[in-house]
mmCIF file of C-alpha atoms and ligand atoms in Angstrom:
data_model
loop_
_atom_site.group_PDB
_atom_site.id
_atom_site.type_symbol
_atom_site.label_atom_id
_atom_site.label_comp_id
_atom_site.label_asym_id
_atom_site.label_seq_id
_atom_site.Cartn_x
_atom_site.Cartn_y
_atom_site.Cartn_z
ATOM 1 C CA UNK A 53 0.000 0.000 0.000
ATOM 2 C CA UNK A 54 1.570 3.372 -1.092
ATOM 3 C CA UNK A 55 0.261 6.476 1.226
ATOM 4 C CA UNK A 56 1.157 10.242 0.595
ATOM 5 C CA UNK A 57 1.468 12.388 3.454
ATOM 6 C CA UNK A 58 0.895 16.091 3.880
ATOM 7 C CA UNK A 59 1.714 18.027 6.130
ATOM 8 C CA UNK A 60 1.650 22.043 6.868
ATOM 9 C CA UNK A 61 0.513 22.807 10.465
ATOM 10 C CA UNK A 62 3.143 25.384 11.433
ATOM 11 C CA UNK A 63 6.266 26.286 9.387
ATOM 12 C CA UNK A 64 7.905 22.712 7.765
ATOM 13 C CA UNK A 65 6.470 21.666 4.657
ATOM 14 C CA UNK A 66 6.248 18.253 4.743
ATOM 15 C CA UNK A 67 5.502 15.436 1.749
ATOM 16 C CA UNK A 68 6.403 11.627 2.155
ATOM 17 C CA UNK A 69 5.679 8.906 0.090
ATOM 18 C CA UNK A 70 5.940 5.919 2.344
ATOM 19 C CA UNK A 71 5.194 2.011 1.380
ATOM 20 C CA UNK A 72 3.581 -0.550 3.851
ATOM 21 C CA UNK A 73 4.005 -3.826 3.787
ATOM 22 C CA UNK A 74 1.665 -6.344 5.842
ATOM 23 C CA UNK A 75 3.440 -9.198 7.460
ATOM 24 C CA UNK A 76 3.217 -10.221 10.974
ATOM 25 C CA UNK A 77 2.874 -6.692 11.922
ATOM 26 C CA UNK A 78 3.677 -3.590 9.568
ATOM 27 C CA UNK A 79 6.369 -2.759 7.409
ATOM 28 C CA UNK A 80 7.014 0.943 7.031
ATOM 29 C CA UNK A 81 9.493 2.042 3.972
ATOM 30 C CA UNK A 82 9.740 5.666 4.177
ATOM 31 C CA UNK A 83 10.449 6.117 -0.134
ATOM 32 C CA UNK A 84 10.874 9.675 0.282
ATOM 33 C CA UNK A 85 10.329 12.285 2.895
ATOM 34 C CA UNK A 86 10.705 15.793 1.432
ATOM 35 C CA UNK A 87 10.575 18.766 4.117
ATOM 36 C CA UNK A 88 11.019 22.256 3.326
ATOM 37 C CA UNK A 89 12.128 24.883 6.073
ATOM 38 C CA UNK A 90 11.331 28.153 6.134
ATOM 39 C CA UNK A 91 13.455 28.769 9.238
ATOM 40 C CA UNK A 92 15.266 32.094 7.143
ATOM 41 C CA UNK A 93 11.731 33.736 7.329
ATOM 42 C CA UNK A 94 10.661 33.290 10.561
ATOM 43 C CA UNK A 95 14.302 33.952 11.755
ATOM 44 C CA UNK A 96 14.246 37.437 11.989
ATOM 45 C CA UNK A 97 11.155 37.627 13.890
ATOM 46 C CA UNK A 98 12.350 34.918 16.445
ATOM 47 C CA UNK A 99 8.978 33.067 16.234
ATOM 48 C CA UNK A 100 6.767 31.443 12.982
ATOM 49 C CA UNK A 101 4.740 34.661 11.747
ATOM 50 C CA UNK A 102 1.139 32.496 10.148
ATOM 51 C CA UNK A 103 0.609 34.407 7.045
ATOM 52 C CA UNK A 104 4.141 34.181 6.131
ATOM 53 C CA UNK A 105 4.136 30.576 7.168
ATOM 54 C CA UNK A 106 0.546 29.891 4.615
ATOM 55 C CA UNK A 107 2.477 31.932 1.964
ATOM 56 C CA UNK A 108 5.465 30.053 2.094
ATOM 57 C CA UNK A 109 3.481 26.509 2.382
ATOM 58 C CA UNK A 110 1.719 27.638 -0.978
ATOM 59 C CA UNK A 111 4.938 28.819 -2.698
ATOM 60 C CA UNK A 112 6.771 25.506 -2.001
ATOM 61 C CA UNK A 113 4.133 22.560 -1.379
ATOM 62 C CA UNK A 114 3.780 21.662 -5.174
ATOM 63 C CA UNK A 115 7.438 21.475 -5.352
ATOM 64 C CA UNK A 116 7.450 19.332 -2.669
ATOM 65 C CA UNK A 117 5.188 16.852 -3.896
ATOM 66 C CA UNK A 118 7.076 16.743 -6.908
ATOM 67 C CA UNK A 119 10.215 15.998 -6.132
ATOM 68 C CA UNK A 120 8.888 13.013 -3.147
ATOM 69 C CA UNK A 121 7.373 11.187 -6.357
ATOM 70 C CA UNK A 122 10.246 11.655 -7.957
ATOM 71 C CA UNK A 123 12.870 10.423 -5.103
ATOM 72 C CA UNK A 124 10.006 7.605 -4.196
ATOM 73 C CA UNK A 125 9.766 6.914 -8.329
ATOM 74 C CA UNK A 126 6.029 6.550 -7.847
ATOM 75 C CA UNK A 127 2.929 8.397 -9.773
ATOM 76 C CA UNK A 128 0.329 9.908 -8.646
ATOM 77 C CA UNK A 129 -2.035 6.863 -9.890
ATOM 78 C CA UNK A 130 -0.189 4.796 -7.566
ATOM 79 C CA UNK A 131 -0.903 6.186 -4.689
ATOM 80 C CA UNK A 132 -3.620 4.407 -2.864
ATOM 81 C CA UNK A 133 -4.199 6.592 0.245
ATOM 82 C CA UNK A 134 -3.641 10.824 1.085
ATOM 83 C CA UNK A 135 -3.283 11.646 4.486
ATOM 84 C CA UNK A 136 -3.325 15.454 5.567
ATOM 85 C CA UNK A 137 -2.807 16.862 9.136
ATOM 86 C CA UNK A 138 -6.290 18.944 9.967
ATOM 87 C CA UNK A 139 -5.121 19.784 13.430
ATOM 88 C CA UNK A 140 -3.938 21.074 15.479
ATOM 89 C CA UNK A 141 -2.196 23.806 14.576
ATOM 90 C CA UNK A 142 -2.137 27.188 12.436
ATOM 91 C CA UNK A 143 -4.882 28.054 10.829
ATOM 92 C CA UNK A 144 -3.320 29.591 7.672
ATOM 93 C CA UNK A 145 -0.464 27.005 7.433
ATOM 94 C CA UNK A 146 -3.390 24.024 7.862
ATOM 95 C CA UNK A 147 -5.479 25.355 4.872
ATOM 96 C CA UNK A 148 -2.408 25.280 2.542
ATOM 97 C CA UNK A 149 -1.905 21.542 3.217
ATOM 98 C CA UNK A 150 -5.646 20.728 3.484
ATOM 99 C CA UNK A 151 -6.785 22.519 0.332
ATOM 100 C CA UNK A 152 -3.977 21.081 -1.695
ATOM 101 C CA UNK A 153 -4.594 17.503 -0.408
ATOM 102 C CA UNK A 154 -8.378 18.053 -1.202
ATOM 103 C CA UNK A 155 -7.500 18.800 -5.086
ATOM 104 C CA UNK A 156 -5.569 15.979 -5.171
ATOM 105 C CA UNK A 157 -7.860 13.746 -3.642
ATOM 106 C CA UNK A 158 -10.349 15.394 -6.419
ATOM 107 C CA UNK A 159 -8.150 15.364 -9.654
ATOM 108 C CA UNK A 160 -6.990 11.796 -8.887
ATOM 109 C CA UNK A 161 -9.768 10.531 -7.283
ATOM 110 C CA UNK A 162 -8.467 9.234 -4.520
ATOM 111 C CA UNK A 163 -9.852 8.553 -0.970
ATOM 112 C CA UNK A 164 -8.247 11.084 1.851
ATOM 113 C CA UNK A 165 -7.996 10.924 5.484
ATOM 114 C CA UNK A 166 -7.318 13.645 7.884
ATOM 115 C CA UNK A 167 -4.673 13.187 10.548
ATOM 116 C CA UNK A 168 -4.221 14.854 14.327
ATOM 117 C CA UNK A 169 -0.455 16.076 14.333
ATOM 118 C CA UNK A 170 -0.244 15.016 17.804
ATOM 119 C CA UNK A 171 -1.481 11.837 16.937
ATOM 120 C CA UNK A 172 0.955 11.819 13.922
ATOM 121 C CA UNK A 173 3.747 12.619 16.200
ATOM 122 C CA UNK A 174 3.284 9.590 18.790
ATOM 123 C CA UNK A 175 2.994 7.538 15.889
ATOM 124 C CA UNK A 176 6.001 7.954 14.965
ATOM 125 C CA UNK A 177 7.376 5.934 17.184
ATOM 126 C CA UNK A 178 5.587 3.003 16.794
ATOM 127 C CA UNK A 179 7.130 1.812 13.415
ATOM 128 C CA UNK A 180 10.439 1.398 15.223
ATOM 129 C CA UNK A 181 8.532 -1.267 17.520
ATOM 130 C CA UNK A 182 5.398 -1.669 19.401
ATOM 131 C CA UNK A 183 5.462 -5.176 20.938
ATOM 132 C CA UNK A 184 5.027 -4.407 24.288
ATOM 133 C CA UNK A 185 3.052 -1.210 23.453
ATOM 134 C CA UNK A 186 -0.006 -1.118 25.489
ATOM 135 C CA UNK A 187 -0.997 1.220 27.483
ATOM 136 C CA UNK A 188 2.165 3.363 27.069
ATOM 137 C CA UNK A 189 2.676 7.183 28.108
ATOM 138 C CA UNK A 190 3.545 9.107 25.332
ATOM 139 C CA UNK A 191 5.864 12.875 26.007
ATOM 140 C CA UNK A 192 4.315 15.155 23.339
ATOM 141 C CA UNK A 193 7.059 18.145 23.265
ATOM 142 C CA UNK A 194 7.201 20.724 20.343
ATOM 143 C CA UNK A 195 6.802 24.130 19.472
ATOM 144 C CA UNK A 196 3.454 24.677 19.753
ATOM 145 C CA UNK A 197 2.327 21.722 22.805
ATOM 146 C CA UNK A 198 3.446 20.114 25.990
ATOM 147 C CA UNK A 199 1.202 16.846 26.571
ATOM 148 C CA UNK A 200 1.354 13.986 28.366
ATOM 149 C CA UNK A 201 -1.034 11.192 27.202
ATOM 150 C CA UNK A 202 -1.775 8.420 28.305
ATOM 151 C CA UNK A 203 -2.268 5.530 24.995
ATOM 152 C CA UNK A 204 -4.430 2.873 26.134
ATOM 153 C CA UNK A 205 -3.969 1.441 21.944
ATOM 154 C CA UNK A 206 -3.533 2.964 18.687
ATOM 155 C CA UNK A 207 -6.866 5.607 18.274
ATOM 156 C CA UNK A 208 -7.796 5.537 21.830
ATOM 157 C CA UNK A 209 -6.325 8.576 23.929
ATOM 158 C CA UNK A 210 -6.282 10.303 27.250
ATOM 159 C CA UNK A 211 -4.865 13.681 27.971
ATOM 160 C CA UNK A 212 -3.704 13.779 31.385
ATOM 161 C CA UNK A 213 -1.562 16.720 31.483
ATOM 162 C CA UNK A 214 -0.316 19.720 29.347
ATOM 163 C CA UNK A 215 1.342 23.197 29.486
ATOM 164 C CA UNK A 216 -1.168 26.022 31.243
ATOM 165 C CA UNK A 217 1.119 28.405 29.333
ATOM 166 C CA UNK A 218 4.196 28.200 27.282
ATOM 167 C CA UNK A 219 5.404 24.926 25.461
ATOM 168 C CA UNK A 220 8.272 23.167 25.966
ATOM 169 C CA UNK A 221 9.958 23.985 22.227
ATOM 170 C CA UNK A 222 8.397 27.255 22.983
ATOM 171 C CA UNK A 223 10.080 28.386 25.947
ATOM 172 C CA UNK A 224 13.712 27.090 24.279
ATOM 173 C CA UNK A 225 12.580 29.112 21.421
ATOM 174 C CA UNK A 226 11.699 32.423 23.809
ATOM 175 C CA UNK A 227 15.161 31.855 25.445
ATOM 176 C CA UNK A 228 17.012 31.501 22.638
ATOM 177 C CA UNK A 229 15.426 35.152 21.054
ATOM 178 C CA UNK A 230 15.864 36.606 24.546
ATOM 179 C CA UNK A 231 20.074 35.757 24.363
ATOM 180 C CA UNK A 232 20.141 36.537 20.712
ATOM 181 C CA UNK A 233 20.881 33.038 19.619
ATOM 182 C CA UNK A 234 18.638 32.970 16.488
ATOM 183 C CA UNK A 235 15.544 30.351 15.376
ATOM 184 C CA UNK A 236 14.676 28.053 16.239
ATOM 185 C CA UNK A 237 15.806 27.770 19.852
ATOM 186 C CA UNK A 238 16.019 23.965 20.796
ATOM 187 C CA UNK A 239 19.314 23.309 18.794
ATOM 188 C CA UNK A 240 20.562 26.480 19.695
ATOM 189 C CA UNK A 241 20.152 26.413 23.311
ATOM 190 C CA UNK A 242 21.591 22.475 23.100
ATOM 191 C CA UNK A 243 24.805 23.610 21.292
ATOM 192 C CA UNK A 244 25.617 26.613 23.605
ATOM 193 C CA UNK A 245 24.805 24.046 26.869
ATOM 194 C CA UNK A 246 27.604 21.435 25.063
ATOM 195 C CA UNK A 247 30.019 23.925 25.217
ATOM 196 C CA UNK A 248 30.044 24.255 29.064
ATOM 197 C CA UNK A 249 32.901 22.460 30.392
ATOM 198 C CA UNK A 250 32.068 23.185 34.418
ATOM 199 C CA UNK A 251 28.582 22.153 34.918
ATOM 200 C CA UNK A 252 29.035 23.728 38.844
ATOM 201 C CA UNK A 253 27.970 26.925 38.267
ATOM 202 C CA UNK A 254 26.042 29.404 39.928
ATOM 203 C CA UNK A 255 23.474 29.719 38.219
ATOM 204 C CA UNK A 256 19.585 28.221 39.683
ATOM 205 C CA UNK A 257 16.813 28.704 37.978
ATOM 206 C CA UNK A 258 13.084 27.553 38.960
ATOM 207 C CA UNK A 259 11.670 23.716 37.872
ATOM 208 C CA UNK A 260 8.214 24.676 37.485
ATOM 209 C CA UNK A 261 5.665 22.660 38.786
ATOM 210 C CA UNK A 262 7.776 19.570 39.469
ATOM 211 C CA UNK A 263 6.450 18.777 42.886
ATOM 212 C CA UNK A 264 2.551 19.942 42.014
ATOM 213 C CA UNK A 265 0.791 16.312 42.207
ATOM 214 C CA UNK A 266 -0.879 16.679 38.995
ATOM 215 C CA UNK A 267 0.959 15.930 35.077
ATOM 216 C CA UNK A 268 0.365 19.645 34.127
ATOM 217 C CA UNK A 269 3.328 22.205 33.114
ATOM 218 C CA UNK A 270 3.890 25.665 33.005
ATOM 219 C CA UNK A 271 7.107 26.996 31.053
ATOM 220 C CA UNK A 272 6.557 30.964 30.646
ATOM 221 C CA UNK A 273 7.793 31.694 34.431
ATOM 222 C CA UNK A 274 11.116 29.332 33.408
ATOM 223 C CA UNK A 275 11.468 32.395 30.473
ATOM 224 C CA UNK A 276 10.588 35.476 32.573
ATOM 225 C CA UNK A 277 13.276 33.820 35.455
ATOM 226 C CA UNK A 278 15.999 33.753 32.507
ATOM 227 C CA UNK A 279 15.214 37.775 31.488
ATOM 228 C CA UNK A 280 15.662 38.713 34.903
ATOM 229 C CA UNK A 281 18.986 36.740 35.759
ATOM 230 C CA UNK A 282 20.305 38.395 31.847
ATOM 231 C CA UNK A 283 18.905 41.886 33.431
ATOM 232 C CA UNK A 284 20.474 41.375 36.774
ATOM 233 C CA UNK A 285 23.769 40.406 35.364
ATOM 234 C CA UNK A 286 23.725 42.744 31.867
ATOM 235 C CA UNK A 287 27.751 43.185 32.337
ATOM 236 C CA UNK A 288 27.772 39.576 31.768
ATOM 237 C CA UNK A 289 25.669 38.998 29.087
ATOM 238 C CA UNK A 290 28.290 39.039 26.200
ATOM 239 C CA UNK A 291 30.337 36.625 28.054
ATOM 240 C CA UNK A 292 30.317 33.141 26.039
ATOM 241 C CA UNK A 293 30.804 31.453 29.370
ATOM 242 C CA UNK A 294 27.483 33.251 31.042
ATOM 243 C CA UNK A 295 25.672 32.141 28.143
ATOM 244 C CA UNK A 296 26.575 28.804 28.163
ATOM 245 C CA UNK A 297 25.394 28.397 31.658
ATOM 246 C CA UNK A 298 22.366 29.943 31.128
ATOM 247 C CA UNK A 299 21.950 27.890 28.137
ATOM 248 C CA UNK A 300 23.086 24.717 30.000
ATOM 249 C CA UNK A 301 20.533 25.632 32.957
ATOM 250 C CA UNK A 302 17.176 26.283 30.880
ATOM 251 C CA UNK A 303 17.997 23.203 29.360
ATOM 252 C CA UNK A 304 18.488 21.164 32.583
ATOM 253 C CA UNK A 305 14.993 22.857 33.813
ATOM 254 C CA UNK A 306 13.133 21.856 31.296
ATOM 255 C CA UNK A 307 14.659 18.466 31.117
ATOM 256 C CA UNK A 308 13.984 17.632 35.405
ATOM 257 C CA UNK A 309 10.451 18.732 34.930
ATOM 258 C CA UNK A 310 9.563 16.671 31.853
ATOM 259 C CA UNK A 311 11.384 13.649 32.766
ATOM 260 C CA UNK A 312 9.873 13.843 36.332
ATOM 261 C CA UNK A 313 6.151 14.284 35.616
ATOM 262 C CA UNK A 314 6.730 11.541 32.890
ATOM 263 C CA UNK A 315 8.308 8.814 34.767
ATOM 264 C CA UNK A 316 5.503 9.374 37.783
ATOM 265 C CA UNK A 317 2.793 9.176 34.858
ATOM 266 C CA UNK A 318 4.533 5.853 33.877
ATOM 267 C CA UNK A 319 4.670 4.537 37.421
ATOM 268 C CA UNK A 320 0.649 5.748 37.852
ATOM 269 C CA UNK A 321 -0.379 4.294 34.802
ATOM 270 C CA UNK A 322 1.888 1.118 35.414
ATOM 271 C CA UNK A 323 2.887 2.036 31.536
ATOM 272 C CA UNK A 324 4.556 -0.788 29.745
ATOM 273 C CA UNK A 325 6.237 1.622 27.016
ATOM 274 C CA UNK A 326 7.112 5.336 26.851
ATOM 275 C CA UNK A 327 7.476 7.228 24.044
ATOM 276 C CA UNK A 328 8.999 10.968 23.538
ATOM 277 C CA UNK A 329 7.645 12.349 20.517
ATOM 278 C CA UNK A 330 7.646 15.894 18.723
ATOM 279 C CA UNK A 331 10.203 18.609 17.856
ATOM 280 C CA UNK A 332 11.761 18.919 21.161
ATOM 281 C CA UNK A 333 12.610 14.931 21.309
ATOM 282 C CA UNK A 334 15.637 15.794 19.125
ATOM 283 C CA UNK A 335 17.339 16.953 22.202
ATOM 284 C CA UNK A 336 20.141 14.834 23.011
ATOM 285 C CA UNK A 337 20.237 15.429 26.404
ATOM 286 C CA UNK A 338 16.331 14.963 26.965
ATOM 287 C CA UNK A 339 16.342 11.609 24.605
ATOM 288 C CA UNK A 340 19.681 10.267 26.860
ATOM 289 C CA UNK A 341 18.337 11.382 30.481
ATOM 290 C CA UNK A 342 14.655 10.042 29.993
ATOM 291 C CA UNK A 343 16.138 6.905 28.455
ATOM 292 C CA UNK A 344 17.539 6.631 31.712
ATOM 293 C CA UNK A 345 14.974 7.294 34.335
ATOM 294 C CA UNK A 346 13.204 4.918 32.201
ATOM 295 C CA UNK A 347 15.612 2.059 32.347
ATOM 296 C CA UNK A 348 15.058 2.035 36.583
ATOM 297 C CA UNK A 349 11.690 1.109 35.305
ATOM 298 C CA UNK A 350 11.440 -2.641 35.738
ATOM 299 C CA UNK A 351 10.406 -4.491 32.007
ATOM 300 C CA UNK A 352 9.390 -0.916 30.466
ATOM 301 C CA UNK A 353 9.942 0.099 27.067
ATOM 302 C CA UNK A 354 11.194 3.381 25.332
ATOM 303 C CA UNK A 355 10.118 4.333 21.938
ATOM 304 C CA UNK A 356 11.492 7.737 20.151
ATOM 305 C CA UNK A 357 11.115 8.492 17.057
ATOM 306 C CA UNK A 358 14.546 8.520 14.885
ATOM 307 C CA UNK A 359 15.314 11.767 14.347
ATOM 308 C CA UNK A 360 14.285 12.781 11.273
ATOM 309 C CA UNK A 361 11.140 11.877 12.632
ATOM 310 C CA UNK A 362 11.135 13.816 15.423
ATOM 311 C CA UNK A 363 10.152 17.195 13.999
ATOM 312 C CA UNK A 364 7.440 17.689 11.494
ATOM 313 C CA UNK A 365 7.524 15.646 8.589
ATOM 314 C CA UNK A 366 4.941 14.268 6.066
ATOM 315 C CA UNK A 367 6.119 10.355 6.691
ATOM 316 C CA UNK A 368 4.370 10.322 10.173
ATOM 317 C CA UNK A 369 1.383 11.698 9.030
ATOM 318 C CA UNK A 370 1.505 8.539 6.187
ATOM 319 C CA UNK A 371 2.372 5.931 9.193
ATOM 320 C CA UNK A 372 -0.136 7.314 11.202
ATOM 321 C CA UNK A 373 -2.826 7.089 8.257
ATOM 322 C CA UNK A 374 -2.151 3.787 8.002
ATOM 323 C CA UNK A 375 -3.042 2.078 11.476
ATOM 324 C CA UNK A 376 -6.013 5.181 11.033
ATOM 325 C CA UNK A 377 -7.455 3.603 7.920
ATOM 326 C CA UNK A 378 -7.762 0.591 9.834
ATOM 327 C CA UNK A 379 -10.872 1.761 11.979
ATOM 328 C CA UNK A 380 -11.507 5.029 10.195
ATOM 329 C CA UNK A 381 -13.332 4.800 6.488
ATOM 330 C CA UNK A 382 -11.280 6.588 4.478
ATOM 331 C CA UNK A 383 -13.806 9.701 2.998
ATOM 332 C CA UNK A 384 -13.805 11.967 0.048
ATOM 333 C CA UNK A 385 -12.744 15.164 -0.203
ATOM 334 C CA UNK A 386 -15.239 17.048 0.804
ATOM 335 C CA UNK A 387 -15.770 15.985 4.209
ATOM 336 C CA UNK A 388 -12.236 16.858 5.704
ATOM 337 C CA UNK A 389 -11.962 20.244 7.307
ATOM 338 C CA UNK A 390 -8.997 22.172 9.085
ATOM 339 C CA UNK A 391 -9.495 22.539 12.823
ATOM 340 C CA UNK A 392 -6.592 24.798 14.372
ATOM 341 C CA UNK A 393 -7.837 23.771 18.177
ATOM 342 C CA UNK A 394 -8.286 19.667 17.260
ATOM 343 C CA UNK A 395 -7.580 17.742 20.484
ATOM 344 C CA UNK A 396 -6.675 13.831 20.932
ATOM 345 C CA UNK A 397 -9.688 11.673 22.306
HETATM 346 O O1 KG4 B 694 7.273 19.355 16.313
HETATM 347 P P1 KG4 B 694 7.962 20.526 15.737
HETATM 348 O O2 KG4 B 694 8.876 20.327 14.550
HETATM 349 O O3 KG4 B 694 6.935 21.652 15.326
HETATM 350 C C1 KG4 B 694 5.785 21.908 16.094
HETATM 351 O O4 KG4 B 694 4.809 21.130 15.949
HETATM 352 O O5 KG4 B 694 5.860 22.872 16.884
HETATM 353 O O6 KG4 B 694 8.785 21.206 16.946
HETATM 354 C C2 KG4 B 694 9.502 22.399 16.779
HETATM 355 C C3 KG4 B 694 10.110 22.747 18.131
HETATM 356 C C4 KG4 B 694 10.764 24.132 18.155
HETATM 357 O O7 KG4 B 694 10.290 24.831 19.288
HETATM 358 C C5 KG4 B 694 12.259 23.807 18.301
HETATM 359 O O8 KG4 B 694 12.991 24.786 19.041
HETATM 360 C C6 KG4 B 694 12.207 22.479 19.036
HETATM 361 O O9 KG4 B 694 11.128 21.784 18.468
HETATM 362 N N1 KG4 B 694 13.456 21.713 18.835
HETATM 363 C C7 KG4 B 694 14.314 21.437 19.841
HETATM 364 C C8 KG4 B 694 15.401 20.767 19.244
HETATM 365 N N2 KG4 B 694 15.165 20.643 17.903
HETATM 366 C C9 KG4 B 694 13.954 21.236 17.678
HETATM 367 N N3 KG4 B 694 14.242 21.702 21.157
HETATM 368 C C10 KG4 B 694 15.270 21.307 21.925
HETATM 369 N N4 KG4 B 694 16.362 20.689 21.425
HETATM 370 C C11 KG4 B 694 16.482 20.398 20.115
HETATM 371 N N5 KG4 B 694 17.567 19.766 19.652
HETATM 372 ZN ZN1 ZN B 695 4.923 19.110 15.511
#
């Protein structure tokens, strides 16, 4: 079965043509995965801007799907399923990808199915392995949401904690504009921490809500703590080695309070697997320290995506279509709407 997947929800413009093979469980072969960045427009702004985001999406998603047939050598005819992310996410950037997947679904007259990007972004972790899968907690950390949820199987989902404010990817991101470090922030942030060779520094800064006996989160008072220590010590703040430990510190805040509030999910919830999915699971540090709170987890599992996975792509909006298509009919294009504020249930 040959899938397409589109997806535009924020500011990567993502096609994939990916093949799946039935045996005793799924074979995903990911035949081409095509993303285009627009980080040098949103750059200069330090955040995505929507209509520049929708303008770009429009400018470069035919391109896109050109050249993923072309690396996947398939046709359009071929294709036997188009998947589209609907939500959640911008509502400018979502219409690009929906529209176009609509006229395709039209012209070729092929049957479409609309994909969560949350969803989308646990899934990708199940084509490594999912064996032991059930009920797992999945880490959803990007730019744009901080969720824990709690995946009883594939389709059936529980949101038992998210971000009252800031996301994770969104508070690296804030950081990272606030030290002049450019867009996005994650990898920026992560580079500048590497660099620290003492990690006994001075500097503290709060771990929101990591005692609070509940699996929400709360980043924006982790960003207002940074501006003050860079106001309080402005003589400082074009030293590389301040930076770094500021850098190193955010980080290591973020990191205590999502590991934490996963691992006593997992021990709640007596979760056989855990999976980190979404932008901010490209962090080496967060991928190596949950790992290992994880391992002191008797007979428990941990799924992440690889990393070209990890941030948004059009191949896990294809893998997720096709465990979807399984219990969801497939429908025509005219049934599938974008819905910026689509939750997982
Ligand atoms: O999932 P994603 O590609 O897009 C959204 O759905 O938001 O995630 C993008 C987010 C950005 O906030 C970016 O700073 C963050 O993922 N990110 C990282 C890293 N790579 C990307 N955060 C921390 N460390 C990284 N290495
Ligand atoms: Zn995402």
């Amino acid at each position: 079965m040959l899938i397409l997947g589109i997806e535009t929800s924020c500011d990567d413009t993502g096609i994939s043509i990916i093949r799946v093979s039935e045996k005793k469980r799924p074979i995903f072969e990911i035949l081409s995965n095509v993303v285009s960045s627009q980080i040098k427009t949103h750059a200069p702004f330090g955040g995505v801007v929507p209509n520049l985001a929708a303008r770009e999406h429009l400018k470069n998603i035919e391109p896109c799907l050109k050249t993923a047939l072309k690396e996947a050598n398939v046709k359009m005819a071929e294709v036997d399923l188009i998947a589209v992310t609907y939500g959640p996410g911008l509502i400018p950037s979502l219409l690009i990808g929906v529209h176009f997947a609509k006229a395709l679904a039209y012209k070729f007259k092929k049957p479409i199915i609309g994909i969560n990007h949350i969803e989308a972004h646990i899934a990708a972790a199940f084509c490594s392995e999912n064996s032991k899968f059930s009920p797992a907690i999945a880490l959803v950390v990007s730019g744009g949401h901080t969720q824990l949820v709690l995946v009883k199987k594939i389709g059936d989902y529980k949101i038992i904690g998210e971000t009252r404010d800031d996301a994770a990817g969104e508070c690296f991101d804030k950081v990272a504009k606030l030290l002049n470090l450019g867009y996005p922030g994650g990898p920026k942030i992560s580079e500048e921490a590497k660099k620290l060779k003492t990690k006994n520094h001075g500097l503290i800064l709060p771990r929101p809500m990591i005692s609070h006996k509940n699996y929400d989160f709360s980043f924006s008072g982790l960003k207002t703590a940074v501006l003050y220590l860079a106001q309080e010590n402005r003589d400082k703040i074009k030293d590389e080695k301040f930076i770094q430990e500021l850098c190193y510190e955010t980080q290591q805040a973020i990191i205590d309070v999502l590991v934490s509030k996963t691992i006593n999910a997992a021990k709640e919830y007596r979760a056989k697997t855990i999976i980190l999915a979404g932008g901010v699971a490209a962090n080496k540090e967060l991928r190596e320290q949950l790992a290992a709170a994880v391992k002191k987890i008797p007979d428990s599992l941990f799924l992440i995506p690889e990393f070209k996975l990890c941030t948004d792509n059009g191949a896990m909006i294809a893998i997720t279509a096709y465990y979807n298509q399984k219990r969801i009919k497939p429908s025509n294009w005219k049934t599938i709407r974008a819905d910026a504020n689509l939750r997982l249930s």
